[in-house]
Coordinates of C-alpha atoms and ligand atoms in Angstrom, one line a residue:
X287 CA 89.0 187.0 79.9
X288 CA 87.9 186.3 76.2
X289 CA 86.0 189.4 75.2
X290 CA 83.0 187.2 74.8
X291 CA 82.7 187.4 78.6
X292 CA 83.0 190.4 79.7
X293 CA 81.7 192.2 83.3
X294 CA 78.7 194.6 83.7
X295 CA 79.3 198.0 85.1
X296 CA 76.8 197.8 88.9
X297 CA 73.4 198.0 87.5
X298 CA 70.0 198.0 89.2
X299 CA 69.7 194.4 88.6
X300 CA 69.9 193.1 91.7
X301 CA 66.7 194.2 93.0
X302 CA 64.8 192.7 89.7
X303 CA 62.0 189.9 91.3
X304 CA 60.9 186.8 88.8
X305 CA 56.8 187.7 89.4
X306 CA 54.1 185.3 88.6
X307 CA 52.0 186.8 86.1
X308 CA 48.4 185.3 87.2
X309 CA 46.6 188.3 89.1
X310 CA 45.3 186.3 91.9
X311 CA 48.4 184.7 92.2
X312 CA 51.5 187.6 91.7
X313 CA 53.9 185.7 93.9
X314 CA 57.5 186.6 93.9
X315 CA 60.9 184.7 93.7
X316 CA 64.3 185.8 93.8
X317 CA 65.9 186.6 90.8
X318 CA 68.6 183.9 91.3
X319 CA 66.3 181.0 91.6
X320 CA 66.1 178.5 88.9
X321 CA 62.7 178.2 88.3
X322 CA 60.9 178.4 85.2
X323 CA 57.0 178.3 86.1
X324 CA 55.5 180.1 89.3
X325 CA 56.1 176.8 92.1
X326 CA 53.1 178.4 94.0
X327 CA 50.6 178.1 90.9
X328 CA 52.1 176.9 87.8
X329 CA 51.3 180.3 86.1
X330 CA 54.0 182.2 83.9
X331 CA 56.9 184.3 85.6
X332 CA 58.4 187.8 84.4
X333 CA 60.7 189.6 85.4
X334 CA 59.7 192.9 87.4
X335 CA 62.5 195.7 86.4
X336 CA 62.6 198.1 89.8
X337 CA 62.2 201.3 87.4
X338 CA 62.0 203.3 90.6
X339 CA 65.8 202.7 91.4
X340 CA 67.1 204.4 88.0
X341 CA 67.3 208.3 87.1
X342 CA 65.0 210.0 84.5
X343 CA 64.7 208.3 80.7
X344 CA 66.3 211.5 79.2
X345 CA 69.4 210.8 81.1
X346 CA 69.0 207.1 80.1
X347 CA 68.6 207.7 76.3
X348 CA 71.6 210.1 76.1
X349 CA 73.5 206.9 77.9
X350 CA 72.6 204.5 75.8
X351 CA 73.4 206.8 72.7
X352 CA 76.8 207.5 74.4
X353 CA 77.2 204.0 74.3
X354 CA 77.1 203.5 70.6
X355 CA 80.3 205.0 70.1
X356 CA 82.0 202.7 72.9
X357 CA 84.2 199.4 71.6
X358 CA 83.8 197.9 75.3
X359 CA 81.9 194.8 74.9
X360 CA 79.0 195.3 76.4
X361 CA 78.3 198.7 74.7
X362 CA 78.4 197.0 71.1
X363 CA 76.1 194.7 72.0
X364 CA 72.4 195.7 71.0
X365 CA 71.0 194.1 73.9
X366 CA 73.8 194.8 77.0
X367 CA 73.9 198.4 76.2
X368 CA 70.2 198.5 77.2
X369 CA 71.7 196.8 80.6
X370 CA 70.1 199.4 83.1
X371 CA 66.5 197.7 82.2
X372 CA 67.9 193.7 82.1
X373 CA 67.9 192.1 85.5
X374 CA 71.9 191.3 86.0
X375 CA 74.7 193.0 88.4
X376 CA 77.6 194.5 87.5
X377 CA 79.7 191.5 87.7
X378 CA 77.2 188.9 85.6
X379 CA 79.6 187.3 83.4
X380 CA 78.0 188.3 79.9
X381 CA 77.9 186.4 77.1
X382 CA 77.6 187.8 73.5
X383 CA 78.3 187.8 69.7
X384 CA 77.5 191.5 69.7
X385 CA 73.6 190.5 68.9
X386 CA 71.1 193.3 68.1
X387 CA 72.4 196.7 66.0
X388 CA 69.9 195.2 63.5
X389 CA 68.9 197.3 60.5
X390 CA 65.6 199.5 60.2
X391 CA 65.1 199.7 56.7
X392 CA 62.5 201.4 54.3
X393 CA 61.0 199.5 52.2
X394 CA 58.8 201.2 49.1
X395 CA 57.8 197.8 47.1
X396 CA 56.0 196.0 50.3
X397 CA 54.9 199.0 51.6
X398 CA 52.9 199.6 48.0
X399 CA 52.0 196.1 48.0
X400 CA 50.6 196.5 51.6
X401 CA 48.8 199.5 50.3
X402 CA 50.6 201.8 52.6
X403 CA 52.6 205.0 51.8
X404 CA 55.6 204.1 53.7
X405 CA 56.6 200.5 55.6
X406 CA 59.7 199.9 57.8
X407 CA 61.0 196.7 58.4
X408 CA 63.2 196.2 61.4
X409 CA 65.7 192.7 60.4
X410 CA 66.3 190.7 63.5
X411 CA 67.4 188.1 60.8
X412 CA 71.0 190.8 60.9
X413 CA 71.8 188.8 64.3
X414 CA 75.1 186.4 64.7
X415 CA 73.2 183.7 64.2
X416 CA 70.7 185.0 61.6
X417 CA 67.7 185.2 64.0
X418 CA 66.1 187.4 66.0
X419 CA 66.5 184.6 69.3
X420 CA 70.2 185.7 69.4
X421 CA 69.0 188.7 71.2
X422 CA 67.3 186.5 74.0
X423 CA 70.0 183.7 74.2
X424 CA 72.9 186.1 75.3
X425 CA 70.9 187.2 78.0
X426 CA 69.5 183.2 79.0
X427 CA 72.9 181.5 78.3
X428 CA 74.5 184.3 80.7
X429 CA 72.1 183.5 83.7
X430 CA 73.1 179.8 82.7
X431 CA 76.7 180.7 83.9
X432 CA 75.2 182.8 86.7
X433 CA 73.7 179.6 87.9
X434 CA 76.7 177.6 87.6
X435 CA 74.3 175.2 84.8
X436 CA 76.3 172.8 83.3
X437 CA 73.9 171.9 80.2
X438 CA 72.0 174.2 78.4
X439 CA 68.9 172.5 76.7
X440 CA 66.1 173.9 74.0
X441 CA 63.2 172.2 72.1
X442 CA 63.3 174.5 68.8
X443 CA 61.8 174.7 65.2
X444 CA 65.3 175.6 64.5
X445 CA 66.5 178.7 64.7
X446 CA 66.5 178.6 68.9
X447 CA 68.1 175.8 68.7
X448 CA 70.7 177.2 66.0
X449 CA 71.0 180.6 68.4
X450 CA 71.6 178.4 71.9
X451 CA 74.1 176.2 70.5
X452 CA 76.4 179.4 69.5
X453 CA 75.9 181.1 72.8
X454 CA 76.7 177.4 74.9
X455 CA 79.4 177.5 72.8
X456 CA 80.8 181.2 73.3
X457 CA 80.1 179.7 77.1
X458 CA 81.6 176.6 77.1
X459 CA 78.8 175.0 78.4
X460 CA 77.2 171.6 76.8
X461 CA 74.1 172.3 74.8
X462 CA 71.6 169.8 73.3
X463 CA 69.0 170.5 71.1
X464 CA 65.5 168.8 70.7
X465 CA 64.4 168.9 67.1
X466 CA 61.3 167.3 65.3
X467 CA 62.6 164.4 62.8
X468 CA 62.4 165.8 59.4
X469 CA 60.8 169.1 60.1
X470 CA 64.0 171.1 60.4
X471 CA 65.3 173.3 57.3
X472 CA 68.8 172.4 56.7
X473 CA 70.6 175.4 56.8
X474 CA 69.1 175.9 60.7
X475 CA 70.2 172.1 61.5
X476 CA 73.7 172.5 59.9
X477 CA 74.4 175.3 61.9
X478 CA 73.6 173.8 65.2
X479 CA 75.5 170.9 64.0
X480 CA 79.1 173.6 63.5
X481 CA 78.5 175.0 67.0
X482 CA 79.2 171.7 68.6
X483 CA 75.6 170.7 70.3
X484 CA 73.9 167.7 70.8
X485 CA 71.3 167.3 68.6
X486 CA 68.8 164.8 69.4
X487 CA 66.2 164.4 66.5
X488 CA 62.9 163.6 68.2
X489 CA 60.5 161.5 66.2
X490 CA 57.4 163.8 67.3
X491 CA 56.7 167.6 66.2
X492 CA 57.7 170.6 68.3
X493 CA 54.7 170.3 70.7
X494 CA 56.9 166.6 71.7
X495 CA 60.0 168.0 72.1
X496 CA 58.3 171.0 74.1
X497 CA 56.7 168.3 76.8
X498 CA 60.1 166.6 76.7
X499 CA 61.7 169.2 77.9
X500 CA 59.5 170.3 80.9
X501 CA 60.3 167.1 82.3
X502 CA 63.7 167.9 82.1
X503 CA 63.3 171.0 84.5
X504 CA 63.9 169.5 87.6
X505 CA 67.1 168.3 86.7
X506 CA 69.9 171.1 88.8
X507 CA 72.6 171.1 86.4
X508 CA 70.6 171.3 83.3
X509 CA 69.4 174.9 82.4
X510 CA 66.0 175.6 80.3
X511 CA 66.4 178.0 77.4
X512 CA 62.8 178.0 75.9
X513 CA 61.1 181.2 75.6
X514 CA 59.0 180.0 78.2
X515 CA 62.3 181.5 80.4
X516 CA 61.6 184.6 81.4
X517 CA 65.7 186.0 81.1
X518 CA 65.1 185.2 77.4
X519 CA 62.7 187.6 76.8
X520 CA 64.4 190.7 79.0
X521 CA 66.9 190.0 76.0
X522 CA 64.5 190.0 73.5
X523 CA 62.6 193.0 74.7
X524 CA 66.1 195.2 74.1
X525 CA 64.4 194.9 70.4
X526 CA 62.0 197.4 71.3
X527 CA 64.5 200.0 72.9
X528 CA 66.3 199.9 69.9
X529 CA 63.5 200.0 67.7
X530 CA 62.7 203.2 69.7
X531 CA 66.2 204.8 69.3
X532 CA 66.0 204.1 65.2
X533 CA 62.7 206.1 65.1
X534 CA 64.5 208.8 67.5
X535 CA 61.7 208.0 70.2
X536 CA 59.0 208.6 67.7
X537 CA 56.4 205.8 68.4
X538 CA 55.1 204.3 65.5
X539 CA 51.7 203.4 65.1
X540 CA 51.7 199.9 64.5
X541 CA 54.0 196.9 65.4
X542 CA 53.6 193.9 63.7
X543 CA 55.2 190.2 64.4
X544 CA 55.2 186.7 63.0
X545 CA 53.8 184.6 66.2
X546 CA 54.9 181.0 67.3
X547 CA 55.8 180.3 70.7
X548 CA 54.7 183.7 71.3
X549 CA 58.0 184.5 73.3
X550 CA 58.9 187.8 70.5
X551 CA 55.2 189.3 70.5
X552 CA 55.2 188.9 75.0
X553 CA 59.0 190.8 74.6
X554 CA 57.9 193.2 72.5
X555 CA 55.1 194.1 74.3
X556 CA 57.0 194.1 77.6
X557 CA 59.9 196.4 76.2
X558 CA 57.6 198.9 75.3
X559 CA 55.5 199.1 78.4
X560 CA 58.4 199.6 80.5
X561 CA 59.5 202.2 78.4
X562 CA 56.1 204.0 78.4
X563 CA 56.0 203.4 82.4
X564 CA 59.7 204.5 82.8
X565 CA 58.6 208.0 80.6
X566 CA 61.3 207.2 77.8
X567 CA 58.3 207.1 75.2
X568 CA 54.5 209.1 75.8
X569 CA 52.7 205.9 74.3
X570 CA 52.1 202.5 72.6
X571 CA 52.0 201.4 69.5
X572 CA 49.7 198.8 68.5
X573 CA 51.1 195.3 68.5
X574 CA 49.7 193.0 66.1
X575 CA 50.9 189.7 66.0
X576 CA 50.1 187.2 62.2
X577 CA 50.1 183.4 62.7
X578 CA 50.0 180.9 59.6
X579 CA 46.5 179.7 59.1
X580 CA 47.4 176.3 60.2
X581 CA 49.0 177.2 63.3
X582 CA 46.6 179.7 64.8
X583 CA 45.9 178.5 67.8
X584 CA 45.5 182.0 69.4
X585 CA 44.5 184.4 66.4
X586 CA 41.3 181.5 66.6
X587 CA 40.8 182.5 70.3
X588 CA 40.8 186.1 69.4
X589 CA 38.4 186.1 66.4
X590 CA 36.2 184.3 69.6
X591 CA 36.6 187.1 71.8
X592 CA 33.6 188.9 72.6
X593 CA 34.1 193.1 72.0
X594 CA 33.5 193.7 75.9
X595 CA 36.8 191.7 76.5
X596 CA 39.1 193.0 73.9
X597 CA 40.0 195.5 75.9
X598 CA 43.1 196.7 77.8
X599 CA 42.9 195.1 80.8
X600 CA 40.4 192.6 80.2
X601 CA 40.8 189.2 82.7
X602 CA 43.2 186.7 80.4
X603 CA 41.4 183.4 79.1
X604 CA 42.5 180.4 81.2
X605 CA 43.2 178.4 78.4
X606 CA 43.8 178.7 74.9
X607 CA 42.7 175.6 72.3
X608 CA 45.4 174.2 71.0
X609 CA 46.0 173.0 67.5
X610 CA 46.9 168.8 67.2
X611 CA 48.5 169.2 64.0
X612 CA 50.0 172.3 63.2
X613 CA 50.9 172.5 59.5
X614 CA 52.8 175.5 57.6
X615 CA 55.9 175.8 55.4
X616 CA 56.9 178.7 57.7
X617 CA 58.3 175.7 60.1
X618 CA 59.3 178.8 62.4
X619 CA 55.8 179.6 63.3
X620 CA 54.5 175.8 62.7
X621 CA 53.6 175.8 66.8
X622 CA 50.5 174.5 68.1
X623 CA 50.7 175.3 71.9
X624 CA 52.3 178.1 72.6
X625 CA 53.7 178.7 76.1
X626 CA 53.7 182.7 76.2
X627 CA 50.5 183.4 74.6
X628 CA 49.0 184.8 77.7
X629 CA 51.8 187.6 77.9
X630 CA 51.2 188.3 74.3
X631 CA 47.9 188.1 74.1
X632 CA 48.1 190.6 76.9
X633 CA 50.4 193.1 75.3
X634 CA 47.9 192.9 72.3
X635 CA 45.1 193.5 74.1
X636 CA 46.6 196.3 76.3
X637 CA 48.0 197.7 72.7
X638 CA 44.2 197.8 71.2
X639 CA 45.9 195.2 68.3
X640 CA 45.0 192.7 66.6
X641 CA 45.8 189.1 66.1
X642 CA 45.6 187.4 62.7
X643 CA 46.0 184.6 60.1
X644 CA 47.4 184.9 56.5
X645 CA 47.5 181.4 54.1
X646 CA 50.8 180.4 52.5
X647 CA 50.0 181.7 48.9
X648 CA 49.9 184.9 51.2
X649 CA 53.5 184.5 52.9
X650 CA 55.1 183.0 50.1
X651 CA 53.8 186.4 47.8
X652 CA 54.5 188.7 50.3
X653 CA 58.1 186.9 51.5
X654 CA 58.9 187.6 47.4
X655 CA 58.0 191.2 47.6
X656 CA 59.8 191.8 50.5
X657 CA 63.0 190.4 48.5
X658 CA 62.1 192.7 45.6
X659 CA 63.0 195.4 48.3
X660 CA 66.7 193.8 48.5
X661 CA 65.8 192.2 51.7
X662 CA 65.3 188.8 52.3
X663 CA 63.6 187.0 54.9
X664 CA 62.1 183.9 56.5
X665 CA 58.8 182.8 55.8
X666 CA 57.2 183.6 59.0
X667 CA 59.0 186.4 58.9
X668 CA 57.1 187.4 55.7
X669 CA 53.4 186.8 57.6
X670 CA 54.0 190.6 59.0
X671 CA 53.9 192.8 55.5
X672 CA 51.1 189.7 54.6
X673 CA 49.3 190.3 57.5
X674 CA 49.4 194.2 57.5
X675 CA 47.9 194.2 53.8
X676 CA 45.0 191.9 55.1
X677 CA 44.4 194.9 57.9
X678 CA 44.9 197.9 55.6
X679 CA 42.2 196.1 53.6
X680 CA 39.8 195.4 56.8
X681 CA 40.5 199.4 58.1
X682 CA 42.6 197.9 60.7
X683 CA 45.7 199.9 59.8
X684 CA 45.1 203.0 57.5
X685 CA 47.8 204.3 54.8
X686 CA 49.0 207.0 56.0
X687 CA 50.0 205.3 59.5
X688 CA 53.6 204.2 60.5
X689 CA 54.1 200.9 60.3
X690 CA 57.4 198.5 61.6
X691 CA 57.0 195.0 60.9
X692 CA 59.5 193.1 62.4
X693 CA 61.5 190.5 60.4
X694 CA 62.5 187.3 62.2
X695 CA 65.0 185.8 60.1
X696 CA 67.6 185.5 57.5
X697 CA 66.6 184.6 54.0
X698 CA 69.5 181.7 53.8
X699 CA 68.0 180.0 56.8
X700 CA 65.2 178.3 54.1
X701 CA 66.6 178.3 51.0
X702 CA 64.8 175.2 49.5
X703 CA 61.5 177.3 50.1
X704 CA 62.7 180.3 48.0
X705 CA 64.3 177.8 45.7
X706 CA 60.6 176.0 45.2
X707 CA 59.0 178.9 44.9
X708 CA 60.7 180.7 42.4
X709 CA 60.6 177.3 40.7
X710 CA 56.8 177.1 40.3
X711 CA 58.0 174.0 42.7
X712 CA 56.5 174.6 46.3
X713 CA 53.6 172.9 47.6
X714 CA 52.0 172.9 51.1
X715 CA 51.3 169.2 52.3
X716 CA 47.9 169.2 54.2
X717 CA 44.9 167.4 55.2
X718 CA 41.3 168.2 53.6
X719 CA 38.1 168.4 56.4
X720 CA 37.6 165.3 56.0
X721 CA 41.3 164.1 56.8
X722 CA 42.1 163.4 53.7
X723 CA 46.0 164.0 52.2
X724 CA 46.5 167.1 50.2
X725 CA 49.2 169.1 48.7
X726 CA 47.9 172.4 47.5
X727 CA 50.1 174.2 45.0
X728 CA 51.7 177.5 45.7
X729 CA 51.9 179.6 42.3
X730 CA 53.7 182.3 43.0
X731 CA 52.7 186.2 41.9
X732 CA 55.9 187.2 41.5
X733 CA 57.8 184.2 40.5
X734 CA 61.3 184.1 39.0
X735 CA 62.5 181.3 37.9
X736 CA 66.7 180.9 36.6
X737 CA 66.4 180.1 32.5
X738 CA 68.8 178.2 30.7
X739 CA 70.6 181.4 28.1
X740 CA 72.9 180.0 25.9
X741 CA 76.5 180.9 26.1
X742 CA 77.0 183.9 24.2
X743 CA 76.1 188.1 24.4
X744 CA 73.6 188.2 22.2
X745 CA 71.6 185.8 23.7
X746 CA 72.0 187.2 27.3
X747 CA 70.9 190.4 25.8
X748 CA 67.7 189.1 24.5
X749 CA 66.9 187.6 27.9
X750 CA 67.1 190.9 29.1
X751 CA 65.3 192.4 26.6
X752 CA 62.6 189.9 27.5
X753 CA 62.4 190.7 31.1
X754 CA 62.1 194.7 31.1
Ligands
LIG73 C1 61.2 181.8 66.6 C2 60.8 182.4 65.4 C3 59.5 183.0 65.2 C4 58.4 182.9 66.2 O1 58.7 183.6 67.3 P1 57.9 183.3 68.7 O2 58.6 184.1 69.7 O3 58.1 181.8 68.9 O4 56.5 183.7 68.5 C5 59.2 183.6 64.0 N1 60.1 183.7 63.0 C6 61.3 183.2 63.1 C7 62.3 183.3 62.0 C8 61.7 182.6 64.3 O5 62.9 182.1 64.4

């Protein structure tokens, strides 16, 4: 046995349901069945942890700090060391690259620019595979094995795609990888290409690949890794446990998250209701979640919410409008119909957040602070310390308040965008109201562009004279 596979210790897992999430509805399945959508009514499914089964959250927190310390595999994973809260038996055969363990760091330059006293930025882009969907794969691709799947498939702006191809791999299982023709950064693409998957470039954007792929579900020996699968986001909700452990079970005040597909905002929110329900922490933190003006499908639904139903436990929309051409350089977040909005729309509401919209000049700025901190990101990573400056400025978030924004990927996984935009090079390609071409130019506040010094002390000692 590879340590890549490795067994679970017995675990409450077994009694986990897969629950449909519509109210009227709230069927359940067994947690073995491979099913991606409630068969009765089409709606979402979750996975319902039986909290009751497990001993108090102070023995569970001294556990999982116990843990830390432990080189079986399991424990050095961030996600399986959480495993009393994931919804697998003691002899699920895990898969991981030792995911999670990301960094919580400070981060003085963007919380000034935000126009906060202090910001934290938790770094998901720290993961094997340089996203935060590493956290969810090792916890899909092992219910793939569970399953006895023989393909693993994923539409993906990228980095899912990137993160499922290294888990099929650590597997052995066949992977293959829906992509939009020509909307893929080339770092993500290349390192699908190394972990051995199929990558089938779709000529369509990610809303095509997306419908592709739920035709796909009814085929047995093919297994779904979308975020629309619930095991996905058990993994991803580990984020907020360890979030939780960082701050030594001190709940911040505000959460705030880059949202797509929606799958990371629904985890989130999931991870830190069952640790508020479970006792582990004595409340929530508000979960905001920032789209890219372009692709706002549900930040446009919000600002249309009337007061009386932004409330906890308002009745979810049926439907949310989606967007027909989603446009943003943050191709992470450029997602027009996202499948989970209704679970994060629901954490947000039940959090009292908010959901937002911030325009490129605003990511690409804020993405350069956040590297003037040391730590780079994503763009749509960069739409959190963007967005929390726009609420500081509306009252939404005061100073004083303590604030994680969660960073969603590594800064290598775009490099022509930093490249551009340090340039004075980067330009967003979009359509005016009338439908019209357009490509707006992004002049960057805090450019800095290489400059040609010539070859010789004195000269590299002006330059830096220059730039004091
Ligand atoms: C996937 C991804 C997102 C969007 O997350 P959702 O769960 O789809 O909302 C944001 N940033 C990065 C870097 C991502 O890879």
């Amino acid at each position: 046995m590879s340590d890549a596979i490795a067994k679970t210790a017995p675990e409450s897992g077994s009694a986990a349901v897969q629950r449909c999430i519509v109210p009227a509805c709230a069927a359940a399945f067994g947690i073995r069945e491979q099913i991606y959508v409630c068969p009765r009514c089409g709606g979402p499914l979750e996975i319902e942890i039986p909290l009751a089964l497990l001993k108090s959250g102070a023995d569970l927190r001294e556990r999982w700090q116990a843990r830390a310390a432990s080189h079986d595999p399991r424990d050095r994973s961030g996600v399986w060391r959480y495993r009393e809260l994931l919804p697998f038996d003691g002899d699920a055969p895990v898969v991981t690259l030792f995911e999670g363990n990301t960094p919580l760091y400070d981060a003085p330059r963007s919380a000034k620019y935000a126009g906060l006293t202090a910001l934290r930025l938790k770094h998901q882009g720290c993961n094997p595979t340089a996203s935060f969907k590493d956290t969810g794969m090792t916890t899909a691709v092992t219910q793939a094995k569970l399953l006895g799947a023989r393909t693993v498939v994923c539409a993906s702006t990228g980095n899912t795609a990137a993160s499922l191809a290294a888990y099929a791999a650590r597997a052995e299982l066949q992977c293959a990888i829906l992509l939009p023709q020509g909307q893929i950064s080339p770092a993500k693409l290349a390192q699908s290409m190394d972990y051995g998957a199929v990558v089938c470039e779709i000529a369509g954007n990610f809303d095509d690949c997306m419908r592709l792929i739920s035709e796909l579900a009814d085929v047995p020996s093919i297994y779904i890794a979308n975020s629309i699968n619930p095991f996905r986001i058990e993994g991803q909700k580990t984020v907020a446990f360890e979030l939780l452990a960082q701050c030594d079970w001190r709940v911040p005040d505000h959460v705030v998250v880059p949202g797509g597909n929606m799958g990371n905002s629904s985890a989130l929110g999931k991870g830190f209701d069952e640790m508020l329900r479970f006792g582990l922490i004595d409340r929530l933190p508000k979960i905001s979640i920032v789209q890219a003006e372009g692709s706002a499908p549900l930040a446009h639904l919000f600002a249309a919410l009337p007061a009386s139903e932004i409330v906890a436990d308002a009745a979810l929309p049926d439907e949310v409008a989606p967007v027909a051409d989603p446009r943003t350089l943050a191709t992470a977040i450029k997602i027009g119909a996202p499948v989970s909005w209704k679970k994060a729309l629901r954490a947000v509401l039940h959090t009292h957040g908010n959901i937002i919209t911030v325009s490129e000049q605003e990511i690409a700025d804020a993405k350069a602070i956040i590297g003037r901190d040391g730590i780079g990101c994503e763009p749509a990573s960069a739409t959190t310390v963007a967005g929390i400056r726009k609420l500081v400025v509306a009252g939404k978030i005061h100073t004083g308040e303590s604030v994680v924004a969660v960073l969603t990927g590594h800064v290598l996984k775009d490099p022509d965008y930093v490249s551009h935009y340090h340039r004075g090079t980067l330009a967003f390609e979009t359509v005016t109201e009338q439908g019209a071409a357009q490509s707006v130019p992004i002049v960057g506040a805090f450019r800095n562009a290489p400059e040609k010094v010539a070859a010789n002390k004195a000269a590299i000692l002006k330059s830096l004279e220059s730039r004091r």
